[in-house]
Coordinates of C-alpha atoms in Angstrom, one line a residue:
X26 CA 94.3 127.0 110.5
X27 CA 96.7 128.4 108.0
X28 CA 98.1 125.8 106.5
X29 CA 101.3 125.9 104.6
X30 CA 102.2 124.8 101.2
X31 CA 103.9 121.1 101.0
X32 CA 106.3 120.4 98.0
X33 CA 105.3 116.3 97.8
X34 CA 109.0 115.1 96.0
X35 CA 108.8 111.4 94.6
X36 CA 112.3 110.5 92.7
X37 CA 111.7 107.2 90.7
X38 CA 113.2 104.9 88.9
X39 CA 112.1 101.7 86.8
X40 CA 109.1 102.0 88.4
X41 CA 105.7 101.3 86.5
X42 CA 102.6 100.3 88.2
X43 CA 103.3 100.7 91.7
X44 CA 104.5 104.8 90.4
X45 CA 101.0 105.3 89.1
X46 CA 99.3 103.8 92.2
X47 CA 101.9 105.9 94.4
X48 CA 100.9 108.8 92.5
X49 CA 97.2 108.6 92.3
X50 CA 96.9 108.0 96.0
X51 CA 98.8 111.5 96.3
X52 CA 96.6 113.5 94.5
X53 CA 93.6 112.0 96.0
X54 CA 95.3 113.9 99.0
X55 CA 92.0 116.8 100.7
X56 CA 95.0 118.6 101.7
X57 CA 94.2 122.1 100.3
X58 CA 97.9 123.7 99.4
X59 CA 100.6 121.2 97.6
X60 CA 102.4 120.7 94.6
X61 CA 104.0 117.2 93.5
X62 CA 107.7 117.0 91.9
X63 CA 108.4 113.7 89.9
X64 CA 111.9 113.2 89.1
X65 CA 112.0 110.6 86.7
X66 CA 115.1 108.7 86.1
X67 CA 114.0 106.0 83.9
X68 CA 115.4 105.4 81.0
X69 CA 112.2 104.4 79.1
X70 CA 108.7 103.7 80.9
X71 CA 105.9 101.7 79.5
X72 CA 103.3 102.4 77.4
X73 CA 100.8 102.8 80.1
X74 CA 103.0 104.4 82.6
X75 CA 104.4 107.0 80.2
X76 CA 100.6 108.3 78.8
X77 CA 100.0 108.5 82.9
X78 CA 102.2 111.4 83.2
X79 CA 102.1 112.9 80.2
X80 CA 98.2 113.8 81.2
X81 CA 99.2 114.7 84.6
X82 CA 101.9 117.1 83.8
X83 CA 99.8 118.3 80.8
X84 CA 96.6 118.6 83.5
X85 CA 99.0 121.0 86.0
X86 CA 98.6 118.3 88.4
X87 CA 102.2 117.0 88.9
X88 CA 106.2 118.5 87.6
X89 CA 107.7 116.2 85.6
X90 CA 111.2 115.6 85.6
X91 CA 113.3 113.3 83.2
X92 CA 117.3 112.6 84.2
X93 CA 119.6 111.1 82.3
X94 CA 121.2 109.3 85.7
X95 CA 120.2 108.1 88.7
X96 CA 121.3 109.0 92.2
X97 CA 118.7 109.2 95.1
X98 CA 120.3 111.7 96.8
X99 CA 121.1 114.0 93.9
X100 CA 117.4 113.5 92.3
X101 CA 116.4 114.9 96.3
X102 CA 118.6 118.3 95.7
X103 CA 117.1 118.2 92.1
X104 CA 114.1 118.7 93.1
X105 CA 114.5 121.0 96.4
X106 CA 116.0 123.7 93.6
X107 CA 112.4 123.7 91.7
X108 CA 110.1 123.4 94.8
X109 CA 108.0 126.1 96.2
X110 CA 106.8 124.7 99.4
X111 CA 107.0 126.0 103.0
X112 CA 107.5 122.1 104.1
X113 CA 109.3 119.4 102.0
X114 CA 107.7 116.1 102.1
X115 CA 110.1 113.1 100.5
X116 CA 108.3 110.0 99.8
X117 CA 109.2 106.9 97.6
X118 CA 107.5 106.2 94.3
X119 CA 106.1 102.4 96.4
X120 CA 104.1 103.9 98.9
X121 CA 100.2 103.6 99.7
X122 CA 98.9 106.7 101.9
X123 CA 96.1 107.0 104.2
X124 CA 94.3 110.6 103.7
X125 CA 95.1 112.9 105.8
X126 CA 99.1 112.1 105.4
X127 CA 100.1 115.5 104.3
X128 CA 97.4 117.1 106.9
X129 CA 99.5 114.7 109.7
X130 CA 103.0 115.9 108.6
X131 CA 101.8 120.2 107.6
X132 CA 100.5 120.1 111.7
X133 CA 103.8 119.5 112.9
X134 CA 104.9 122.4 111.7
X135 CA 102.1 124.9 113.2
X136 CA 102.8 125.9 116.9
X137 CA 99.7 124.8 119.0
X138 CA 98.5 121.9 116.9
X139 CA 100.0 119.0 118.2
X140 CA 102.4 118.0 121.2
X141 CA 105.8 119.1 118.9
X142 CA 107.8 121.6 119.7
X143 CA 107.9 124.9 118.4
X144 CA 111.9 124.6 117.4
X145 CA 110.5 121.3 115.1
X146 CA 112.7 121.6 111.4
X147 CA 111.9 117.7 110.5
X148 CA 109.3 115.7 111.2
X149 CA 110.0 111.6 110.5
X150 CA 106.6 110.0 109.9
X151 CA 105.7 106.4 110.7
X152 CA 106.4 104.0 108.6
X153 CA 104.4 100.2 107.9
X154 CA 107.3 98.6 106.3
X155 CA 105.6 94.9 105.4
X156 CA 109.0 93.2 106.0
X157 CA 109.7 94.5 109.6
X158 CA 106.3 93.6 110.5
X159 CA 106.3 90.0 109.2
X160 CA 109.7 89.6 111.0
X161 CA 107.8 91.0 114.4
X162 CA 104.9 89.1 113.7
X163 CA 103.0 92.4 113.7
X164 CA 102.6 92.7 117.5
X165 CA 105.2 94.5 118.7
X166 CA 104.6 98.1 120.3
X167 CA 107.1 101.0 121.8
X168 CA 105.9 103.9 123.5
X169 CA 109.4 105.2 124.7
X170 CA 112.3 104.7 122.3
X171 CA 115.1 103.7 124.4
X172 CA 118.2 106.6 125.4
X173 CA 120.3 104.8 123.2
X174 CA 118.2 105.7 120.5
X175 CA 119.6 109.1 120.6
X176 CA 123.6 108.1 120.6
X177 CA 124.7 108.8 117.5
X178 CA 127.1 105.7 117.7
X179 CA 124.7 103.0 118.4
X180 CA 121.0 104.6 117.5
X181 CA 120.4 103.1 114.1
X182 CA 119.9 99.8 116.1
X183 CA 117.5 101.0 118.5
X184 CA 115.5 103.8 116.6
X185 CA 112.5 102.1 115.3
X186 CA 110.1 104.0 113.4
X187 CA 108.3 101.0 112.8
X188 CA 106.8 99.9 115.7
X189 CA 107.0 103.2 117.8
X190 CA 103.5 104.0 118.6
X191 CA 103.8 107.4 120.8
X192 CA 105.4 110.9 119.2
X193 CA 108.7 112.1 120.6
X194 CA 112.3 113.8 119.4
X195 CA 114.2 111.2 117.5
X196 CA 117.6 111.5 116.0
X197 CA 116.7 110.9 111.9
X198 CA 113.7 110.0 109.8
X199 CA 113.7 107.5 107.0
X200 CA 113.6 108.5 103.9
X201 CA 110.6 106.8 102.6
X202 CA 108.4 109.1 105.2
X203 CA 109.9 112.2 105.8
X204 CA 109.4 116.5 105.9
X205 CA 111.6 119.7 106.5
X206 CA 111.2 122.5 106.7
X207 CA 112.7 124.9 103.7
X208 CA 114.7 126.6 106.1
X209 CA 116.7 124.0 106.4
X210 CA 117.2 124.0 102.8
X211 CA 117.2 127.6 102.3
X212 CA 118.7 129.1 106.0
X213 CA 121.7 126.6 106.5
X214 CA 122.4 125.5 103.3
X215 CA 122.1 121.8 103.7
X216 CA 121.9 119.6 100.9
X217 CA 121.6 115.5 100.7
X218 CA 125.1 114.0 99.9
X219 CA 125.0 113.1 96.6
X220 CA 128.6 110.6 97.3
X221 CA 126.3 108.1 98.9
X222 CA 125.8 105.8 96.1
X223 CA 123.5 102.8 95.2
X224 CA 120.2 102.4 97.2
X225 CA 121.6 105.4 99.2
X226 CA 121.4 104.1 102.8
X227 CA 122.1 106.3 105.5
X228 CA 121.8 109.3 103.4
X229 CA 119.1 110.8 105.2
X230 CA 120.7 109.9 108.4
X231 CA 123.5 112.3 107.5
X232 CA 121.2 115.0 106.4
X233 CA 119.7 114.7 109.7
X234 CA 123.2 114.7 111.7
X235 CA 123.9 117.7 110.2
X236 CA 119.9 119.4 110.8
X237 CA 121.9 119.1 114.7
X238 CA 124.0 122.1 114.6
X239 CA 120.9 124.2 113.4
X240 CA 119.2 124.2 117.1
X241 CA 116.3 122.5 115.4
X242 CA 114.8 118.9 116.5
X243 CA 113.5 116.1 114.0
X244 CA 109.8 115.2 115.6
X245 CA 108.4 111.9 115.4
X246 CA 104.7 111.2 114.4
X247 CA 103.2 107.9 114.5
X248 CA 100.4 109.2 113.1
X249 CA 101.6 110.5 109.7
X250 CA 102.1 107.2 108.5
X251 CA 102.3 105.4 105.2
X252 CA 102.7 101.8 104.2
X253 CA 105.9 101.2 102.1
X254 CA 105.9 98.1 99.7
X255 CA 109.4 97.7 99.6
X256 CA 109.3 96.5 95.9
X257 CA 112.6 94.6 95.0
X258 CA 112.9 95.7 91.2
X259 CA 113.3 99.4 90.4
X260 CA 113.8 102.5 93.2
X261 CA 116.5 105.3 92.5
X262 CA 119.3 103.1 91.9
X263 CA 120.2 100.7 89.1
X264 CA 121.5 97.8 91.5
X265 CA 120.8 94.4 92.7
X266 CA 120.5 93.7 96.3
X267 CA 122.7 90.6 95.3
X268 CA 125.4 92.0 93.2
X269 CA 129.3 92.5 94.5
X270 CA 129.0 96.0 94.0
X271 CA 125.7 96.8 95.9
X272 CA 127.2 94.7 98.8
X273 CA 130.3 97.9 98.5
X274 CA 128.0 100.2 98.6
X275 CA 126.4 99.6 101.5
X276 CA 129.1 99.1 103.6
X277 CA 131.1 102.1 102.3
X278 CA 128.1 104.5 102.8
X279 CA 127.3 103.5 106.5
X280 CA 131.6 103.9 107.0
X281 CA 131.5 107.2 105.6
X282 CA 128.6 108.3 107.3
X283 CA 130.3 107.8 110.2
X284 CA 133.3 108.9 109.2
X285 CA 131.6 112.7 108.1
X286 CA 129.8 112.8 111.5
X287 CA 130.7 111.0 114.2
X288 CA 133.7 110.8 117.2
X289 CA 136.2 108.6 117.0
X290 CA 134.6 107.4 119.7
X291 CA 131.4 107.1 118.4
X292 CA 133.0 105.7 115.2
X293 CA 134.4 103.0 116.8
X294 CA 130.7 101.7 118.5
X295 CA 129.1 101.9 115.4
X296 CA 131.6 100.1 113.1
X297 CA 131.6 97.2 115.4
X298 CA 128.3 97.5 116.0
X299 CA 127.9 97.2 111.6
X300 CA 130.3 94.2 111.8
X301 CA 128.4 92.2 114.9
X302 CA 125.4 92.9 113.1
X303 CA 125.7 92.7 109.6
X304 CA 129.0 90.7 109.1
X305 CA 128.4 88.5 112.3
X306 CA 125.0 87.9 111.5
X307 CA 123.4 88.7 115.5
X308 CA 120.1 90.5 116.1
X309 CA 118.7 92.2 115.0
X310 CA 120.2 91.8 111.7
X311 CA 119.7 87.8 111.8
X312 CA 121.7 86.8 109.1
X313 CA 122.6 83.3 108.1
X314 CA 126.0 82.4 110.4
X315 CA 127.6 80.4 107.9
X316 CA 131.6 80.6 108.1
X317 CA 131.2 81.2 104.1
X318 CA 129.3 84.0 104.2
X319 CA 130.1 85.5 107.2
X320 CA 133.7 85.5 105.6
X321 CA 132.2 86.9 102.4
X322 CA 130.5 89.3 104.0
X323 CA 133.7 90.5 106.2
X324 CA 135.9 91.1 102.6
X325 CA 132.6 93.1 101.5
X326 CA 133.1 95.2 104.9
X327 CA 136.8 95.6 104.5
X328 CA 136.4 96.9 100.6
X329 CA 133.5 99.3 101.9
X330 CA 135.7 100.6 104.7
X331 CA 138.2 101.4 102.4
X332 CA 136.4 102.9 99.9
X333 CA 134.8 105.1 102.1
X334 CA 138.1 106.2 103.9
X335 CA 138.7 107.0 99.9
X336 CA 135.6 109.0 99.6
X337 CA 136.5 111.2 103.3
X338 CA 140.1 111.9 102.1
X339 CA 139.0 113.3 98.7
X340 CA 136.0 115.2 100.5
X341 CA 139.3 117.5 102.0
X342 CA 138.9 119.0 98.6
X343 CA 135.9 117.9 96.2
X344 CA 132.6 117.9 98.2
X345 CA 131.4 114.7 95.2
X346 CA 128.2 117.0 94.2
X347 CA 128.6 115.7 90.8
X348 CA 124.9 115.7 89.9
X349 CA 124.2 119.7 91.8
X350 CA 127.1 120.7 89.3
X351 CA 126.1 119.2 86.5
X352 CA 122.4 121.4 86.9
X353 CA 124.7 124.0 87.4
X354 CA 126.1 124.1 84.5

């Protein structure tokens, strides 16, 4: 089998322990051709965390990357510029990985190896997300993700790449868990949209409405899993799940994804779908239906809406790739 190279890219940030355990479990890896890109946007690490990768970049075994800020998306294109693989595999810096994880995802791409198809340019790995299974109770299974899975108006409510137990063309990956190919990178040009702020949701989502237009399909593969943690502290974002302006974020990013991709048509279903869910509270979001906070959470929705109507009007003339120009320069 002639495997092809895989370019692992882990941005970080604030993260200590759970980095080094991420990062050892990589390099345990059999997997014969990869190289692993940290980009590191912590300020300052611990004592124990920053001797860790001092000896692993001074070993060859891992690049090293320090920023100066910290935007998931930008630290993504960051690190696509100083790759070398045939296949780039994005992971978060709380993961634990069974061997064989870079094996699963590199057969994807090799015609004949697995059920895929040849025209795969993504492939959107399983993820064990400890939170969605404790909500499930663990039990739940899906073979065949429903049609409205692939509606780009309504399918991040019914794409589950949690439970899904059978492989099959889905519309996106999570970011956690996920590979392209370089020509995606390289062919069409596609970069991650560095305007989607905070924890970055729905940032890979975009990316992968826009893989669409390329003729090539994202593949789902239960069986390149990886358990994420989901640690609360750290990540690629310097925000509080809690705070005002984390609350912004997420509803601004999730408008202007929409916004960038979608039909008016399909806008409409998914902004009410974001408001039954996350503002009303319904499943599967199951949020508390307090009048208070259902009315806080409504002003949050209204302030992201217009900030991202904000962000799409200035897009008509500054594409926001703050942190691509700044490498530029």
């Amino acid at each position: 089998m002639n495997l092809p190279l895989i370019s692992v890219i882990i941005p970080t940030y604030n993260r200590e322990q759970v980095l080094r355990e991420t990062l050892t479990e990589v390099l345990q890896q059999t997997y014969p051709h990869f190289e692993v890109l940290v980009v590191d946007q912590t300020p300052t690490h611990e004592p124990e965390t920053q001797t860790y990768l001092e000896q692993l970049t001074q070993a060859g075994k891992i690049q090293w990357y320090r920023l100066d800020w910290a935007s998931l998306p930008g630290a993504r294109n960051y690190a696509v510029r100083r790759s070398q693989g045939d296949i780039l595999l994005f992971i978060d810096d709380d993961v634990q990985l069974p061997e064989g994880f870079l094996l699963a995802h590199a057969r994807n791409y090799i015609p004949g190896e697995t059920s895929a198809p040849e025209k795969i340019g993504a492939v959107a790995g399983r993820v064990f997300d400890r939170m969605k299974l404790s909500d499930s109770g663990g039990k739940l299974t899906i073979e065949n993700l429903p049609p409205e899975a692939q509606d780009p108006g309504i399918a991040w409510y019914h794409l589950d790449l949690v439970h899904t137990i059978k492989p099959q063309q889905v519309i996106s990956v999570r970011g956690c868990n996920m590979s392209f190919r370089r020509e995606i990178f390289d062919q069409f040009g596609l970069t991650f949209d560095e305007r989607f702020k905070g924890s970055a949701v729905r940032e890979e989502s975009d990316f992968c409405l826009r893989i669409r237009p390329t003729g090539y399909v994202i593949w789902y593969d239960p069986e390149a899993y990886l358990i994420h943690l989901g640690e609360e502290a750290g990540g690629c974002h310097d925000m509080s799940t809690r705070s005002v302006q984390y609350q912004i974020t997420f509803y601004h990013n999730h408008f202007f994804m929409g916004l960038k991709n979608l039909t008016p048509g399909q806008c409409f279903r998914f902004f009410a779908k974001l408001f039954d869910c996350h503002v009303l509270g319904h499943p599967p979001c199951n949020k508390s239906g307090s009048p208070l906070k259902i009315i806080t959470r409504f002003c949050f929705y209204k302030l992201g809406l217009l900030k991202a109507l904000g962000t799409w009007i200035t897009s008509l003339w500054d594409q926001g790739q703050i942190y691509t120009q700044k490498d530029h320069s």
